[in-house]
Amino acid sequence: HMSQWVTQLRKGIIEYAILLLLDAEENYALNLVRRLNEYPSLQVSESTVYPILARLKKEAKLSLRVVSSSEGPPRRYLSLSGKGREQLKQMKLTLEGINRSIADIENSHKETK
């Protein structure tokens, strides 16, 4: 079922994108949602992003820095911990490997045509 496949794939890719964004600079949850929504194929809602962040925090892959704000509640800035950077590295290698394999399959398919 196509839409289920897309949903599963997007879940992993969105987690990867979140780690990439947090590797570049610390950020807070709502702004991560905004950043992801700048990319047409990564459209997300808070209900998609927040559970991913909660799980990554539980797995000690994110560091938290709380900054008091003059307007409203304190801002909770997230960044990657050592564990988070390690996961990002693994995801990068995995994705590069997958992309290479898919390209090889596509190319060998072209040659036989």
XYZ file of N, CA and C in Angstrom:
339
model
N 0.855 -1.200 0.000
C 0.000 0.000 0.000
C 0.883 1.240 0.000
N 0.779 1.998 -1.075
C 1.716 3.088 -1.327
C 1.800 4.125 -0.200
N 0.649 4.627 0.265
C 0.684 5.720 1.247
C 1.348 5.282 2.552
N 1.202 4.008 2.908
C 1.845 3.506 4.126
C 3.368 3.497 3.951
N 3.819 3.129 2.765
C 5.245 3.116 2.447
C 5.815 4.534 2.568
N 5.089 5.488 1.994
C 5.527 6.889 2.033
C 5.593 7.374 3.481
N 4.575 7.028 4.276
C 4.531 7.431 5.688
C 5.742 6.901 6.446
N 6.062 5.621 6.263
C 7.203 5.003 6.940
C 8.512 5.655 6.520
N 8.659 5.873 5.223
C 9.880 6.473 4.691
C 10.050 7.892 5.235
N 8.965 8.674 5.191
C 9.000 10.064 5.674
C 9.386 10.135 7.153
N 8.871 9.203 7.955
C 9.195 9.188 9.392
C 10.692 9.175 9.625
N 11.375 8.268 8.938
C 12.823 8.163 9.083
C 13.545 9.379 8.545
N 13.081 9.870 7.404
C 13.716 11.028 6.762
C 13.529 12.277 7.614
N 12.348 12.429 8.208
C 12.086 13.610 9.045
C 12.974 13.586 10.286
N 13.157 12.403 10.882
C 14.066 12.294 12.020
C 15.487 12.682 11.603
N 15.887 12.200 10.446
C 17.217 12.526 9.906
C 17.346 14.040 9.693
N 16.326 14.654 9.103
C 16.341 16.100 8.852
C 16.411 16.898 10.151
N 15.694 16.445 11.175
C 15.725 17.103 12.488
C 17.146 17.066 13.055
N 17.785 15.901 12.968
C 19.159 15.773 13.472
C 20.119 16.669 12.695
N 19.923 16.735 11.374
C 20.762 17.614 10.550
C 20.595 19.077 10.967
N 19.349 19.512 11.166
C 19.086 20.895 11.568
C 19.714 21.195 12.929
N 19.600 20.240 13.860
C 20.143 20.459 15.206
C 21.657 20.339 15.240
N 22.229 19.650 14.247
C 23.677 19.575 14.146
C 24.220 20.933 13.695
N 23.461 21.609 12.833
C 23.878 22.917 12.314
C 23.775 24.000 13.391
N 22.701 23.972 14.181
C 22.528 24.972 15.250
C 21.463 24.518 16.231
N 21.591 24.965 17.477
C 20.558 24.606 18.447
C 19.269 25.314 18.063
N 18.144 24.729 18.455
C 16.863 25.265 18.039
C 15.790 24.827 19.019
N 14.612 25.432 18.927
C 13.510 24.992 19.770
C 12.464 24.313 18.889
N 11.632 23.496 19.515
C 10.737 22.578 18.794
C 9.896 23.266 17.713
N 9.208 24.334 18.083
C 8.301 24.973 17.128
C 9.059 25.503 15.916
N 10.254 26.007 16.142
C 11.033 26.524 15.014
C 11.540 25.400 14.111
N 11.776 24.221 14.690
C 12.150 23.063 13.869
C 11.004 22.717 12.914
N 9.777 22.771 13.421
C 8.596 22.522 12.578
C 8.575 23.533 11.434
N 8.795 24.800 11.767
C 8.815 25.860 10.735
C 9.895 25.609 9.694
N 11.092 25.262 10.169
C 12.213 25.016 9.252
C 11.906 23.875 8.288
N 11.378 22.763 8.817
C 11.042 21.610 7.984
C 9.996 21.984 6.942
N 9.052 22.833 7.334
C 7.976 23.231 6.426
C 8.440 24.158 5.304
N 9.683 24.606 5.366
C 10.244 25.390 4.249
C 10.502 24.488 3.047
N 10.527 23.157 3.276
C 10.820 22.203 2.197
C 9.544 21.444 1.831
N 9.113 21.566 0.563
C 7.831 20.979 0.155
C 7.671 19.497 0.491
N 8.726 18.717 0.360
C 8.571 17.279 0.599
C 8.713 16.899 2.071
N 8.950 17.890 2.935
C 9.094 17.615 4.373
C 8.006 18.298 5.202
N 6.841 18.551 4.604
C 5.751 19.216 5.328
C 5.385 18.399 6.563
N 5.421 19.042 7.731
C 5.111 18.352 8.982
C 4.250 19.217 9.885
N 3.641 18.553 10.862
C 2.930 19.288 11.905
C 3.648 19.039 13.224
N 3.262 19.816 14.241
C 3.861 19.630 15.567
C 3.633 18.209 16.065
N 2.470 17.629 15.713
C 2.136 16.279 16.209
C 3.043 15.210 15.606
N 3.751 15.537 14.524
C 4.742 14.616 13.950
C 6.100 14.821 14.625
N 6.482 16.075 14.797
C 7.828 16.415 15.266
C 8.007 16.197 16.771
N 7.015 16.597 17.564
C 7.169 16.541 19.022
C 7.440 15.138 19.558
N 6.706 14.093 19.085
C 7.018 12.741 19.580
C 8.432 12.280 19.207
N 8.920 12.672 18.037
C 10.286 12.325 17.627
C 11.277 12.982 18.588
N 11.057 14.265 18.877
C 11.951 14.981 19.802
C 11.898 14.359 21.199
N 10.699 13.991 21.650
C 10.541 13.388 22.982
C 11.333 12.082 23.057
N 11.232 11.268 22.006
C 11.950 9.989 21.993
C 13.462 10.215 21.958
N 13.921 11.144 21.109
C 15.360 11.435 21.024
C 15.895 11.950 22.361
N 15.075 12.731 23.062
C 15.478 13.238 24.379
C 15.594 12.081 25.361
N 14.606 11.178 25.320
C 14.607 10.020 26.212
C 15.824 9.133 25.959
N 16.239 9.056 24.687
C 17.400 8.242 24.301
C 18.719 8.988 24.528
N 18.653 10.168 25.152
C 19.835 10.987 25.478
C 20.594 11.443 24.231
N 19.874 11.639 23.128
C 20.512 12.084 21.891
C 20.426 13.599 21.709
N 19.657 14.238 22.585
C 19.534 15.691 22.540
C 19.941 16.300 23.876
N 20.538 17.486 23.810
C 20.826 18.265 25.004
C 19.823 19.412 25.063
N 19.465 19.796 26.259
C 18.446 20.826 26.460
C 19.051 22.008 27.193
N 18.749 23.208 26.703
C 19.187 24.432 27.376
C 17.957 25.313 27.522
N 17.593 25.614 28.756
C 16.391 26.399 29.009
C 16.776 27.865 29.193
N 16.130 28.731 28.394
C 16.424 30.168 28.424
C 15.153 30.912 28.777
N 15.206 31.724 29.849
C 13.999 32.457 30.229
C 13.685 33.507 29.178
N 12.396 33.732 28.989
C 11.926 34.638 27.930
C 11.130 35.762 28.562
N 11.283 36.977 28.017
C 10.545 38.114 28.574
C 9.055 37.972 28.285
N 8.725 37.356 27.139
C 7.301 37.147 26.840
C 6.980 35.648 26.853
N 6.226 35.241 27.868
C 5.783 33.847 27.934
C 6.769 32.905 28.590
N 6.531 31.610 28.398
C 7.336 30.586 29.077
C 8.772 30.543 28.571
N 9.673 29.931 29.357
C 11.068 29.839 28.921
C 11.215 29.030 27.633
N 12.168 29.412 26.824
C 12.453 28.687 25.577
C 13.336 27.488 25.878
N 12.964 26.356 25.296
C 13.740 25.127 25.510
C 14.542 24.832 24.247
N 15.808 25.198 24.271
C 16.679 25.003 23.106
C 17.270 23.600 23.094
N 17.186 22.965 21.939
C 17.700 21.610 21.765
C 18.948 21.635 20.905
N 19.875 20.752 21.209
C 21.040 20.549 20.345
C 21.401 19.065 20.427
N 22.325 18.628 19.575
C 22.712 17.226 19.573
C 23.704 16.938 20.691
N 23.506 15.828 21.375
C 24.504 15.338 22.329
C 25.500 14.491 21.537
N 26.507 13.991 22.206
C 27.463 13.092 21.542
C 26.751 11.898 20.915
N 25.797 11.339 21.666
C 25.008 10.200 21.170
C 24.208 10.592 19.930
N 23.680 11.805 19.927
C 22.903 12.292 18.790
C 23.765 12.455 17.552
N 24.974 12.980 17.761
C 25.900 13.137 16.630
C 26.302 11.777 16.074
N 26.464 10.805 16.964
C 26.801 9.438 16.542
C 25.665 8.852 15.698
N 24.427 9.046 16.151
C 23.284 8.538 15.381
C 23.225 9.206 14.009
N 23.444 10.519 13.980
C 23.414 11.247 12.707
C 24.458 10.680 11.749
N 25.651 10.409 12.265
C 26.730 9.855 11.442
C 26.304 8.503 10.856
N 25.718 7.655 11.708
C 25.256 6.335 11.264
C 24.163 6.456 10.206
N 23.221 7.390 10.424
C 22.122 7.590 9.469
C 22.673 8.055 8.123
N 23.646 8.966 8.182
C 24.283 9.488 6.960
C 24.904 8.354 6.153
N 25.697 7.519 6.834
C 26.362 6.390 6.176
C 25.339 5.411 5.603
N 24.304 5.131 6.366
C 23.260 4.208 5.920
C 22.571 4.736 4.675
N 22.209 6.026 4.719
C 21.505 6.627 3.580
C 22.395 6.683 2.341
N 23.673 7.010 2.541
C 24.610 7.022 1.406
C 24.719 5.633 0.793
N 24.795 4.613 1.639
C 24.869 3.230 1.167
C 23.629 2.828 0.390
N 22.473 3.182 0.927
C 21.205 2.868 0.260
C 21.141 3.566 -1.094
N 21.484 4.854 -1.116
C 21.438 5.613 -2.373
C 22.370 5.023 -3.433
N 23.557 4.603 -2.991
C 24.510 3.970 -3.922
C 23.936 2.674 -4.476
N 23.378 1.853 -3.601
C 22.816 0.567 -4.025
C 21.665 0.769 -5.003
N 20.780 1.711 -4.690
C 19.640 1.986 -5.580
C 20.146 2.458 -6.938
N 21.143 3.345 -6.929
C 21.720 3.846 -8.188
C 22.321 2.688 -8.986
N 23.021 1.778 -8.303
C 23.603 0.604 -8.971
C 22.521 -0.259 -9.604
N 21.447 -0.496 -8.867
C 20.334 -1.298 -9.380
C 19.732 -0.633 -10.604
N 19.500 0.682 -10.501
C 18.916 1.424 -11.635
C 19.822 1.369 -12.851
N 21.130 1.524 -12.633
C 22.093 1.511 -13.747
C 22.200 0.139 -14.388
N 22.214 -0.916 -13.580
C 22.310 -2.261 -14.157
C 21.026 -2.572 -14.932
N 19.924 -2.007 -14.502
C 18.639 -2.187 -15.176
C 18.672 -1.515 -16.547
N 19.280 -0.347 -16.598
C 19.397 0.407 -17.868
C 20.237 -0.361 -18.874
N 21.339 -0.955 -18.381
C 22.278 -1.655 -19.287
C 21.618 -2.870 -19.943
N 20.690 -3.532 -19.251
C 20.079 -4.734 -19.804
C 18.940 -4.416 -20.783
N 18.488 -3.181 -20.765
C 17.389 -2.792 -21.669
C 17.856 -2.630 -23.101
